[in-house]
Amino acid sequence: MRQVSNYARSLMMAMLIIGLGQGQALAQQDARTQVVQKTKVVFQVSDGDSRKWDLALNNIKNVIKDMGRDNIEVEVVAYGPGIDMFKFESPAASRIEEVIKMGAHVVICENTMRAQKISKADMLENLGYVEAGVSQLIKRQQQGYAYIRP
């Protein structure tokens, strides 16, 4: 009887070792195939103050450089007096083009454009448009975006 008992213990120990090994192999495989989610951030630009524009552009540029273009989704939502920053004659135009080339996506509030009688022809190229800037900020926060208002 003792021989069976030793045999059973040995068999159970072997099964345990094999099971642990398979579990570890599966965990390593999961770690290799795990999808890394991008960090998502939305910046609000609603001030007509050019110093705030510079701060926002510096923040955007720095976060893309720090986190890596492939690791972050950056969206800028502009409304109210902040949309002046995105007009052709804006002193920030070249810097805006720079952050767009770095991967930032910029959207402009069409409600503000209508209220200020501004057309898309007055705006820089490579911009997106949304019906309501505030609603876009709400949607992005619900989608897990970090919210920044410089």
CSV table of N, CA and C in Angstrom, one decimal:
chain,number,residue,atom,x,y,z
A,1,MET,N,0.8,-1.2,0.0
A,1,MET,CA,0.0,0.0,0.0
A,1,MET,C,0.9,1.2,0.0
A,2,ARG,N,2.0,1.2,0.7
A,2,ARG,CA,2.9,2.3,0.8
A,2,ARG,C,3.4,2.7,-0.6
A,3,GLN,N,3.7,1.6,-1.4
A,3,GLN,CA,4.3,1.9,-2.7
A,3,GLN,C,3.3,2.6,-3.6
A,4,VAL,N,2.0,2.3,-3.5
A,4,VAL,CA,1.0,3.0,-4.3
A,4,VAL,C,0.9,4.4,-3.8
A,5,SER,N,1.0,4.6,-2.5
A,5,SER,CA,0.9,6.0,-2.0
A,5,SER,C,2.1,6.8,-2.5
A,6,ASN,N,3.3,6.3,-2.4
A,6,ASN,CA,4.5,7.0,-3.0
A,6,ASN,C,4.3,7.2,-4.5
A,7,TYR,N,3.8,6.2,-5.2
A,7,TYR,CA,3.6,6.4,-6.6
A,7,TYR,C,2.6,7.5,-6.9
A,8,ALA,N,1.5,7.5,-6.1
A,8,ALA,CA,0.4,8.5,-6.3
A,8,ALA,C,1.0,9.9,-6.0
A,9,ARG,N,1.8,10.0,-4.9
A,9,ARG,CA,2.4,11.3,-4.6
A,9,ARG,C,3.3,11.8,-5.7
A,10,SER,N,4.1,10.9,-6.2
A,10,SER,CA,5.0,11.2,-7.3
A,10,SER,C,4.3,11.7,-8.6
A,11,LEU,N,3.2,11.0,-8.9
A,11,LEU,CA,2.4,11.3,-10.0
A,11,LEU,C,1.7,12.7,-9.9
A,12,MET,N,1.2,12.9,-8.7
A,12,MET,CA,0.6,14.2,-8.4
A,12,MET,C,1.6,15.4,-8.5
A,13,MET,N,2.8,15.1,-8.0
A,13,MET,CA,3.9,16.1,-8.0
A,13,MET,C,4.3,16.4,-9.5
A,14,ALA,N,4.4,15.4,-10.3
A,14,ALA,CA,4.7,15.6,-11.7
A,14,ALA,C,3.6,16.4,-12.4
A,15,MET,N,2.4,16.0,-12.1
A,15,MET,CA,1.3,16.8,-12.7
A,15,MET,C,1.3,18.2,-12.3
A,16,LEU,N,1.6,18.5,-11.1
A,16,LEU,CA,1.6,19.9,-10.6
A,16,LEU,C,2.7,20.7,-11.3
A,17,ILE,N,3.9,20.1,-11.4
A,17,ILE,CA,5.0,20.7,-12.0
A,17,ILE,C,4.7,21.0,-13.5
A,18,ILE,N,4.1,20.0,-14.2
A,18,ILE,CA,3.8,20.2,-15.6
A,18,ILE,C,2.7,21.3,-15.7
A,19,GLY,N,1.7,21.3,-14.8
A,19,GLY,CA,0.7,22.3,-14.9
A,19,GLY,C,1.2,23.7,-14.6
A,20,LEU,N,2.2,23.9,-13.7
A,20,LEU,CA,2.8,25.2,-13.4
A,20,LEU,C,3.6,25.6,-14.6
A,21,GLY,N,4.3,24.7,-15.2
A,21,GLY,CA,5.1,25.1,-16.4
A,21,GLY,C,4.2,25.5,-17.5
A,22,GLN,N,3.1,24.9,-17.7
A,22,GLN,CA,2.2,25.3,-18.8
A,22,GLN,C,1.5,26.6,-18.5
A,23,GLY,N,1.2,26.9,-17.2
A,23,GLY,CA,0.6,28.1,-16.8
A,23,GLY,C,1.6,29.3,-17.0
A,24,GLN,N,2.9,29.0,-16.7
A,24,GLN,CA,3.9,30.0,-16.9
A,24,GLN,C,4.1,30.3,-18.4
A,25,ALA,N,4.1,29.3,-19.2
A,25,ALA,CA,4.2,29.5,-20.6
A,25,ALA,C,3.1,30.3,-21.2
A,26,LEU,N,1.9,30.0,-20.7
A,26,LEU,CA,0.7,30.8,-21.2
A,26,LEU,C,0.8,32.2,-20.8
A,27,ALA,N,1.2,32.5,-19.5
A,27,ALA,CA,1.4,33.8,-19.0
A,27,ALA,C,2.4,34.6,-19.9
A,28,GLN,N,3.5,33.9,-20.2
A,28,GLN,CA,4.5,34.6,-21.0
A,28,GLN,C,4.0,34.9,-22.4
A,29,GLN,N,3.2,34.0,-23.0
A,29,GLN,CA,2.6,34.2,-24.3
A,29,GLN,C,1.6,35.4,-24.2
A,30,ASP,N,0.8,35.4,-23.2
A,30,ASP,CA,-0.1,36.6,-23.0
A,30,ASP,C,0.6,37.9,-22.9
A,31,ALA,N,1.7,37.9,-22.2
A,31,ALA,CA,2.5,39.1,-22.1
A,31,ALA,C,3.0,39.6,-23.4
A,32,ARG,N,3.5,38.7,-24.2
A,32,ARG,CA,4.0,39.0,-25.5
A,32,ARG,C,3.0,39.5,-26.5
A,33,THR,N,1.7,39.0,-26.4
A,33,THR,CA,0.7,39.3,-27.3
A,33,THR,C,-0.2,40.4,-26.8
A,34,GLN,N,0.0,40.8,-25.6
A,34,GLN,CA,-0.9,41.9,-25.0
A,34,GLN,C,-0.7,43.2,-25.8
A,35,VAL,N,-1.9,43.8,-26.1
A,35,VAL,CA,-1.9,45.0,-26.9
A,35,VAL,C,-1.7,46.1,-25.9
A,36,VAL,N,-0.8,47.0,-26.2
A,36,VAL,CA,-0.5,48.2,-25.4
A,36,VAL,C,-1.4,49.3,-25.9
A,37,GLN,N,-2.2,49.8,-25.0
A,37,GLN,CA,-3.1,50.9,-25.3
A,37,GLN,C,-2.4,52.2,-25.3
A,38,LYS,N,-2.8,53.0,-26.3
A,38,LYS,CA,-2.2,54.4,-26.4
A,38,LYS,C,-2.8,55.2,-25.2
A,39,THR,N,-2.0,56.1,-24.7
A,39,THR,CA,-2.4,57.1,-23.8
A,39,THR,C,-3.2,58.1,-24.7
A,40,LYS,N,-4.3,58.6,-24.2
A,40,LYS,CA,-5.2,59.5,-24.9
A,40,LYS,C,-5.3,60.8,-24.1
A,41,VAL,N,-5.1,61.9,-24.8
A,41,VAL,CA,-5.3,63.2,-24.1
A,41,VAL,C,-6.0,64.2,-25.0
A,42,VAL,N,-6.8,65.0,-24.4
A,42,VAL,CA,-7.5,66.1,-25.1
A,42,VAL,C,-7.2,67.4,-24.4
A,43,PHE,N,-6.8,68.4,-25.2
A,43,PHE,CA,-6.4,69.7,-24.8
A,43,PHE,C,-7.6,70.7,-25.1
A,44,GLN,N,-8.0,71.5,-24.2
A,44,GLN,CA,-9.0,72.5,-24.4
A,44,GLN,C,-8.3,73.8,-24.7
A,45,VAL,N,-8.7,74.5,-25.9
A,45,VAL,CA,-8.2,75.8,-26.2
A,45,VAL,C,-9.4,76.7,-26.4
A,46,SER,N,-9.7,77.5,-25.4
A,46,SER,CA,-10.9,78.4,-25.5
A,46,SER,C,-10.6,79.8,-25.1
A,47,ASP,N,-9.3,80.2,-24.9
A,47,ASP,CA,-8.9,81.5,-24.5
A,47,ASP,C,-8.3,82.3,-25.7
A,48,GLY,N,-8.5,83.6,-25.7
A,48,GLY,CA,-8.0,84.4,-26.8
A,48,GLY,C,-6.6,84.9,-26.5
A,49,ASP,N,-6.0,84.5,-25.4
A,49,ASP,CA,-4.7,85.0,-24.9
A,49,ASP,C,-3.6,84.2,-25.6
A,50,SER,N,-2.7,84.9,-26.3
A,50,SER,CA,-1.6,84.2,-27.1
A,50,SER,C,-0.6,83.5,-26.1
A,51,ARG,N,-0.5,84.0,-24.9
A,51,ARG,CA,0.4,83.3,-23.9
A,51,ARG,C,-0.2,81.9,-23.6
A,52,LYS,N,-1.5,81.8,-23.5
A,52,LYS,CA,-2.2,80.5,-23.3
A,52,LYS,C,-2.0,79.6,-24.5
A,53,TRP,N,-2.0,80.2,-25.7
A,53,TRP,CA,-1.8,79.4,-26.9
A,53,TRP,C,-0.4,78.8,-26.9
A,54,ASP,N,0.6,79.7,-26.5
A,54,ASP,CA,2.0,79.2,-26.4
A,54,ASP,C,2.1,78.1,-25.4
A,55,LEU,N,1.5,78.2,-24.2
A,55,LEU,CA,1.5,77.2,-23.2
A,55,LEU,C,0.9,75.9,-23.7
A,56,ALA,N,-0.2,76.0,-24.4
A,56,ALA,CA,-0.9,74.8,-24.9
A,56,ALA,C,0.0,74.1,-25.9
A,57,LEU,N,0.6,74.9,-26.8
A,57,LEU,CA,1.4,74.3,-27.9
A,57,LEU,C,2.7,73.7,-27.3
A,58,ASN,N,3.3,74.3,-26.2
A,58,ASN,CA,4.4,73.7,-25.6
A,58,ASN,C,4.0,72.4,-24.9
A,59,ASN,N,2.9,72.4,-24.2
A,59,ASN,CA,2.4,71.2,-23.5
A,59,ASN,C,2.2,70.1,-24.5
A,60,ILE,N,1.6,70.3,-25.7
A,60,ILE,CA,1.3,69.3,-26.7
A,60,ILE,C,2.6,68.8,-27.2
A,61,LYS,N,3.5,69.7,-27.6
A,61,LYS,CA,4.8,69.2,-28.1
A,61,LYS,C,5.6,68.4,-27.1
A,62,ASN,N,5.6,68.8,-25.9
A,62,ASN,CA,6.3,68.1,-24.9
A,62,ASN,C,5.8,66.7,-24.6
A,63,VAL,N,4.4,66.6,-24.5
A,63,VAL,CA,3.8,65.3,-24.2
A,63,VAL,C,4.1,64.3,-25.3
A,64,ILE,N,4.0,64.8,-26.6
A,64,ILE,CA,4.3,63.9,-27.7
A,64,ILE,C,5.7,63.4,-27.7
A,65,LYS,N,6.7,64.4,-27.4
A,65,LYS,CA,8.1,64.0,-27.3
A,65,LYS,C,8.3,63.0,-26.2
A,66,ASP,N,7.8,63.3,-25.0
A,66,ASP,CA,8.0,62.5,-23.8
A,66,ASP,C,7.4,61.1,-23.9
A,67,MET,N,6.2,61.0,-24.4
A,67,MET,CA,5.6,59.7,-24.4
A,67,MET,C,5.8,59.0,-25.7
A,68,GLY,N,6.2,59.7,-26.8
A,68,GLY,CA,6.5,59.0,-28.0
A,68,GLY,C,5.2,59.1,-28.9
A,69,ARG,N,5.4,59.5,-30.1
A,69,ARG,CA,4.3,59.7,-31.1
A,69,ARG,C,3.4,58.5,-31.2
A,70,ASP,N,4.0,57.3,-31.2
A,70,ASP,CA,3.3,56.1,-31.4
A,70,ASP,C,2.5,55.6,-30.1
A,71,ASN,N,2.8,56.3,-29.0
A,71,ASN,CA,2.2,55.8,-27.8
A,71,ASN,C,1.1,56.8,-27.2
A,72,ILE,N,0.8,57.8,-28.0
A,72,ILE,CA,-0.2,58.8,-27.5
A,72,ILE,C,-1.0,59.3,-28.6
A,73,GLU,N,-2.3,59.5,-28.3
A,73,GLU,CA,-3.3,60.2,-29.2
A,73,GLU,C,-3.5,61.5,-28.6
A,74,VAL,N,-3.3,62.6,-29.3
A,74,VAL,CA,-3.5,64.0,-28.8
A,74,VAL,C,-4.5,64.6,-29.7
A,75,GLU,N,-5.6,65.2,-29.0
A,75,GLU,CA,-6.6,66.0,-29.7
A,75,GLU,C,-6.7,67.3,-29.1
A,76,VAL,N,-6.8,68.3,-29.9
A,76,VAL,CA,-7.0,69.7,-29.4
A,76,VAL,C,-8.3,70.1,-29.9
A,77,VAL,N,-9.1,70.6,-28.9
A,77,VAL,CA,-10.5,71.1,-29.2
A,77,VAL,C,-10.5,72.6,-28.9
A,78,ALA,N,-10.8,73.3,-30.0
A,78,ALA,CA,-10.8,74.8,-29.9
A,78,ALA,C,-12.2,75.3,-30.1
A,79,TYR,N,-12.6,76.2,-29.2
A,79,TYR,CA,-13.9,76.9,-29.3
A,79,TYR,C,-13.8,78.3,-28.7
A,80,GLY,N,-14.8,79.1,-28.8
A,80,GLY,CA,-14.8,80.4,-28.3
A,80,GLY,C,-13.7,81.2,-28.8
A,81,PRO,N,-13.1,82.2,-28.0
A,81,PRO,CA,-12.0,83.0,-28.5
A,81,PRO,C,-10.8,82.2,-28.9
A,82,GLY,N,-10.7,80.9,-28.4
A,82,GLY,CA,-9.6,80.1,-28.8
A,82,GLY,C,-9.4,79.8,-30.2
A,83,ILE,N,-10.5,79.9,-31.0
A,83,ILE,CA,-10.3,79.5,-32.4
A,83,ILE,C,-9.5,80.5,-33.2
A,84,ASP,N,-9.4,81.7,-32.7
A,84,ASP,CA,-8.5,82.7,-33.4
A,84,ASP,C,-7.1,82.2,-33.6
A,85,MET,N,-6.7,81.3,-32.7
A,85,MET,CA,-5.3,80.7,-32.7
A,85,MET,C,-5.2,79.9,-34.0
A,86,PHE,N,-6.3,79.5,-34.6
A,86,PHE,CA,-6.2,78.6,-35.8
A,86,PHE,C,-6.5,79.2,-37.1
A,87,LYS,N,-6.6,80.6,-37.1
A,87,LYS,CA,-6.8,81.3,-38.3
A,87,LYS,C,-5.5,81.4,-39.1
A,88,PHE,N,-5.6,81.7,-40.4
A,88,PHE,CA,-4.5,81.8,-41.3
A,88,PHE,C,-3.5,82.9,-40.7
A,89,GLU,N,-4.0,84.0,-40.3
A,89,GLU,CA,-3.1,85.1,-39.9
A,89,GLU,C,-2.6,84.9,-38.4
A,90,SER,N,-2.9,83.9,-37.8
A,90,SER,CA,-2.5,83.6,-36.4
A,90,SER,C,-1.0,83.6,-36.3
A,91,PRO,N,-0.5,84.3,-35.2
A,91,PRO,CA,1.0,84.3,-35.0
A,91,PRO,C,1.5,82.9,-34.6
A,92,ALA,N,0.5,82.0,-34.2
A,92,ALA,CA,0.9,80.6,-33.8
A,92,ALA,C,0.8,79.7,-35.0
A,93,ALA,N,0.5,80.1,-36.2
A,93,ALA,CA,0.2,79.2,-37.3
A,93,ALA,C,1.3,78.2,-37.6
A,94,SER,N,2.6,78.6,-37.6
A,94,SER,CA,3.7,77.7,-37.9
A,94,SER,C,3.8,76.7,-36.8
A,95,ARG,N,3.6,77.1,-35.5
A,95,ARG,CA,3.7,76.1,-34.4
A,95,ARG,C,2.6,75.1,-34.4
A,96,ILE,N,1.4,75.5,-34.9
A,96,ILE,CA,0.3,74.6,-35.0
A,96,ILE,C,0.6,73.6,-36.0
A,97,GLU,N,1.1,74.0,-37.2
A,97,GLU,CA,1.4,73.1,-38.2
A,97,GLU,C,2.4,72.1,-37.7
A,98,GLU,N,3.4,72.5,-36.9
A,98,GLU,CA,4.4,71.6,-36.3
A,98,GLU,C,3.8,70.5,-35.4
A,99,VAL,N,2.9,70.9,-34.6
A,99,VAL,CA,2.3,69.9,-33.7
A,99,VAL,C,1.4,68.9,-34.5
A,100,ILE,N,0.7,69.4,-35.5
A,100,ILE,CA,-0.1,68.6,-36.4
A,100,ILE,C,0.8,67.5,-37.1
A,101,LYS,N,2.0,68.0,-37.5
A,101,LYS,CA,3.0,67.1,-38.2
A,101,LYS,C,3.5,66.1,-37.2
A,102,MET,N,3.5,66.4,-35.9
A,102,MET,CA,4.0,65.5,-34.8
A,102,MET,C,2.9,64.5,-34.5
A,103,GLY,N,1.7,64.7,-35.0
A,103,GLY,CA,0.6,63.7,-34.8
A,103,GLY,C,-0.6,64.2,-34.0
A,104,ALA,N,-0.6,65.5,-33.6
A,104,ALA,CA,-1.8,66.0,-32.9
A,104,ALA,C,-2.9,66.2,-33.9
A,105,HIS,N,-4.1,66.0,-33.4
A,105,HIS,CA,-5.3,66.2,-34.3
A,105,HIS,C,-6.1,67.4,-33.7
A,106,VAL,N,-6.4,68.4,-34.5
A,106,VAL,CA,-7.0,69.6,-34.0
A,106,VAL,C,-8.4,69.7,-34.6
A,107,VAL,N,-9.4,69.9,-33.7
A,107,VAL,CA,-10.8,70.1,-34.2
A,107,VAL,C,-11.3,71.5,-33.7
A,108,ILE,N,-12.1,72.1,-34.5
A,108,ILE,CA,-12.6,73.4,-34.3
A,108,ILE,C,-14.1,73.3,-34.2
A,109,CYS,N,-14.7,74.1,-33.2
A,109,CYS,CA,-16.1,74.2,-33.0
A,109,CYS,C,-16.8,75.0,-34.1
A,110,GLU,N,-17.7,74.3,-34.8
A,110,GLU,CA,-18.5,75.0,-35.8
A,110,GLU,C,-19.5,76.0,-35.2
A,111,ASN,N,-20.0,75.7,-34.0
A,111,ASN,CA,-20.9,76.7,-33.4
A,111,ASN,C,-20.2,78.0,-33.2
A,112,THR,N,-19.0,78.0,-32.8
A,112,THR,CA,-18.3,79.2,-32.6
A,112,THR,C,-18.0,79.9,-33.9
A,113,MET,N,-17.7,79.1,-34.9
A,113,MET,CA,-17.4,79.7,-36.3
A,113,MET,C,-18.7,80.4,-36.8
A,114,ARG,N,-19.8,79.8,-36.7
A,114,ARG,CA,-21.1,80.4,-37.1
A,114,ARG,C,-21.3,81.7,-36.3
A,115,ALA,N,-21.1,81.7,-35.0
A,115,ALA,CA,-21.4,82.8,-34.2
A,115,ALA,C,-20.5,84.0,-34.5
A,116,GLN,N,-19.2,83.7,-34.9
A,116,GLN,CA,-18.3,84.7,-35.3
A,116,GLN,C,-18.2,85.0,-36.8
A,117,LYS,N,-19.1,84.3,-37.5
A,117,LYS,CA,-19.1,84.5,-39.0
A,117,LYS,C,-17.7,84.2,-39.6
A,118,ILE,N,-17.2,83.1,-39.2
A,118,ILE,CA,-15.9,82.6,-39.7
A,118,ILE,C,-16.1,81.4,-40.6
A,119,SER,N,-15.5,81.3,-41.7
A,119,SER,CA,-15.6,80.1,-42.6
A,119,SER,C,-14.3,79.3,-42.5
A,120,LYS,N,-14.4,78.1,-43.0
A,120,LYS,CA,-13.3,77.2,-43.1
A,120,LYS,C,-12.2,77.8,-43.9
A,121,ALA,N,-12.5,78.6,-44.9
A,121,ALA,CA,-11.5,79.3,-45.7
A,121,ALA,C,-10.6,80.2,-44.9
A,122,ASP,N,-11.1,80.7,-43.8
A,122,ASP,CA,-10.4,81.6,-42.9
A,122,ASP,C,-9.4,80.8,-42.0
A,123,MET,N,-9.5,79.5,-42.0
A,123,MET,CA,-8.8,78.7,-41.0
A,123,MET,C,-7.6,78.0,-41.7
A,124,LEU,N,-6.6,77.6,-40.8
A,124,LEU,CA,-5.5,76.8,-41.3
A,124,LEU,C,-5.9,75.5,-42.0
A,125,GLU,N,-5.0,74.9,-42.7
A,125,GLU,CA,-5.3,73.6,-43.3
A,125,GLU,C,-5.1,72.5,-42.3
A,126,ASN,N,-5.6,71.3,-42.6
A,126,ASN,CA,-5.4,70.1,-41.8
A,126,ASN,C,-6.1,70.2,-40.4
A,127,LEU,N,-7.2,70.9,-40.4
A,127,LEU,CA,-8.0,71.0,-39.2
A,127,LEU,C,-9.2,70.1,-39.4
A,128,GLY,N,-9.7,69.6,-38.3
A,128,GLY,CA,-11.0,68.9,-38.3
A,128,GLY,C,-12.1,69.8,-37.7
A,129,TYR,N,-13.3,69.5,-37.8
A,129,TYR,CA,-14.4,70.3,-37.4
A,129,TYR,C,-15.4,69.4,-36.6
A,130,VAL,N,-16.0,70.0,-35.5
A,130,VAL,CA,-17.0,69.3,-34.8
A,130,VAL,C,-18.2,70.3,-34.6
A,131,GLU,N,-19.3,69.8,-34.4
A,131,GLU,CA,-20.5,70.7,-34.3
A,131,GLU,C,-20.3,71.6,-33.0
A,132,ALA,N,-20.0,70.9,-31.9
A,132,ALA,CA,-19.9,71.7,-30.6
A,132,ALA,C,-18.6,71.2,-29.9
A,133,GLY,N,-17.8,72.2,-29.6
A,133,GLY,CA,-16.5,71.9,-28.9
A,133,GLY,C,-16.7,71.4,-27.5
A,134,VAL,N,-17.6,71.9,-26.8
A,134,VAL,CA,-17.8,71.4,-25.4
A,134,VAL,C,-18.3,70.0,-25.4
A,135,SER,N,-19.2,69.7,-26.3
A,135,SER,CA,-19.7,68.3,-26.4
A,135,SER,C,-18.5,67.4,-26.8
A,136,GLN,N,-17.6,67.8,-27.7
A,136,GLN,CA,-16.5,67.0,-28.1
A,136,GLN,C,-15.6,66.7,-26.8
A,137,LEU,N,-15.4,67.7,-26.0
A,137,LEU,CA,-14.6,67.5,-24.8
A,137,LEU,C,-15.3,66.4,-23.9
A,138,ILE,N,-16.6,66.5,-23.7
A,138,ILE,CA,-17.3,65.6,-22.9
A,138,ILE,C,-17.2,64.2,-23.5
A,139,LYS,N,-17.4,64.0,-24.8
A,139,LYS,CA,-17.3,62.7,-25.4
A,139,LYS,C,-15.9,62.1,-25.2
A,140,ARG,N,-14.9,62.9,-25.4
A,140,ARG,CA,-13.5,62.4,-25.3
A,140,ARG,C,-13.2,62.0,-23.8
A,141,GLN,N,-13.7,62.7,-22.9
A,141,GLN,CA,-13.5,62.3,-21.5
A,141,GLN,C,-14.3,61.0,-21.2
A,142,GLN,N,-15.4,60.8,-21.8
A,142,GLN,CA,-16.2,59.6,-21.6
A,142,GLN,C,-15.4,58.4,-22.2
A,143,GLN,N,-14.6,58.7,-23.2
A,143,GLN,CA,-13.9,57.7,-23.9
A,143,GLN,C,-12.5,57.4,-23.3
A,144,GLY,N,-12.3,58.1,-22.1
A,144,GLY,CA,-11.0,57.8,-21.4
A,144,GLY,C,-9.9,58.7,-21.7
A,145,TYR,N,-10.1,59.8,-22.4
A,145,TYR,CA,-9.0,60.8,-22.6
A,145,TYR,C,-8.8,61.5,-21.3
A,146,ALA,N,-7.5,61.8,-21.1
A,146,ALA,CA,-7.1,62.7,-20.0
A,146,ALA,C,-7.5,64.1,-20.5
A,147,TYR,N,-7.9,65.0,-19.6
A,147,TYR,CA,-8.3,66.4,-20.0
A,147,TYR,C,-7.3,67.4,-19.5
A,148,ILE,N,-6.8,68.2,-20.4
A,148,ILE,CA,-5.9,69.3,-20.0
A,148,ILE,C,-6.4,70.6,-20.5
A,149,ARG,N,-6.4,71.6,-19.6
A,149,ARG,CA,-6.7,73.0,-20.0
A,149,ARG,C,-5.6,73.8,-19.6
A,150,PRO,N,-4.7,74.1,-20.5
A,150,PRO,CA,-3.5,75.0,-20.1
A,150,PRO,C,-4.0,76.4,-19.7
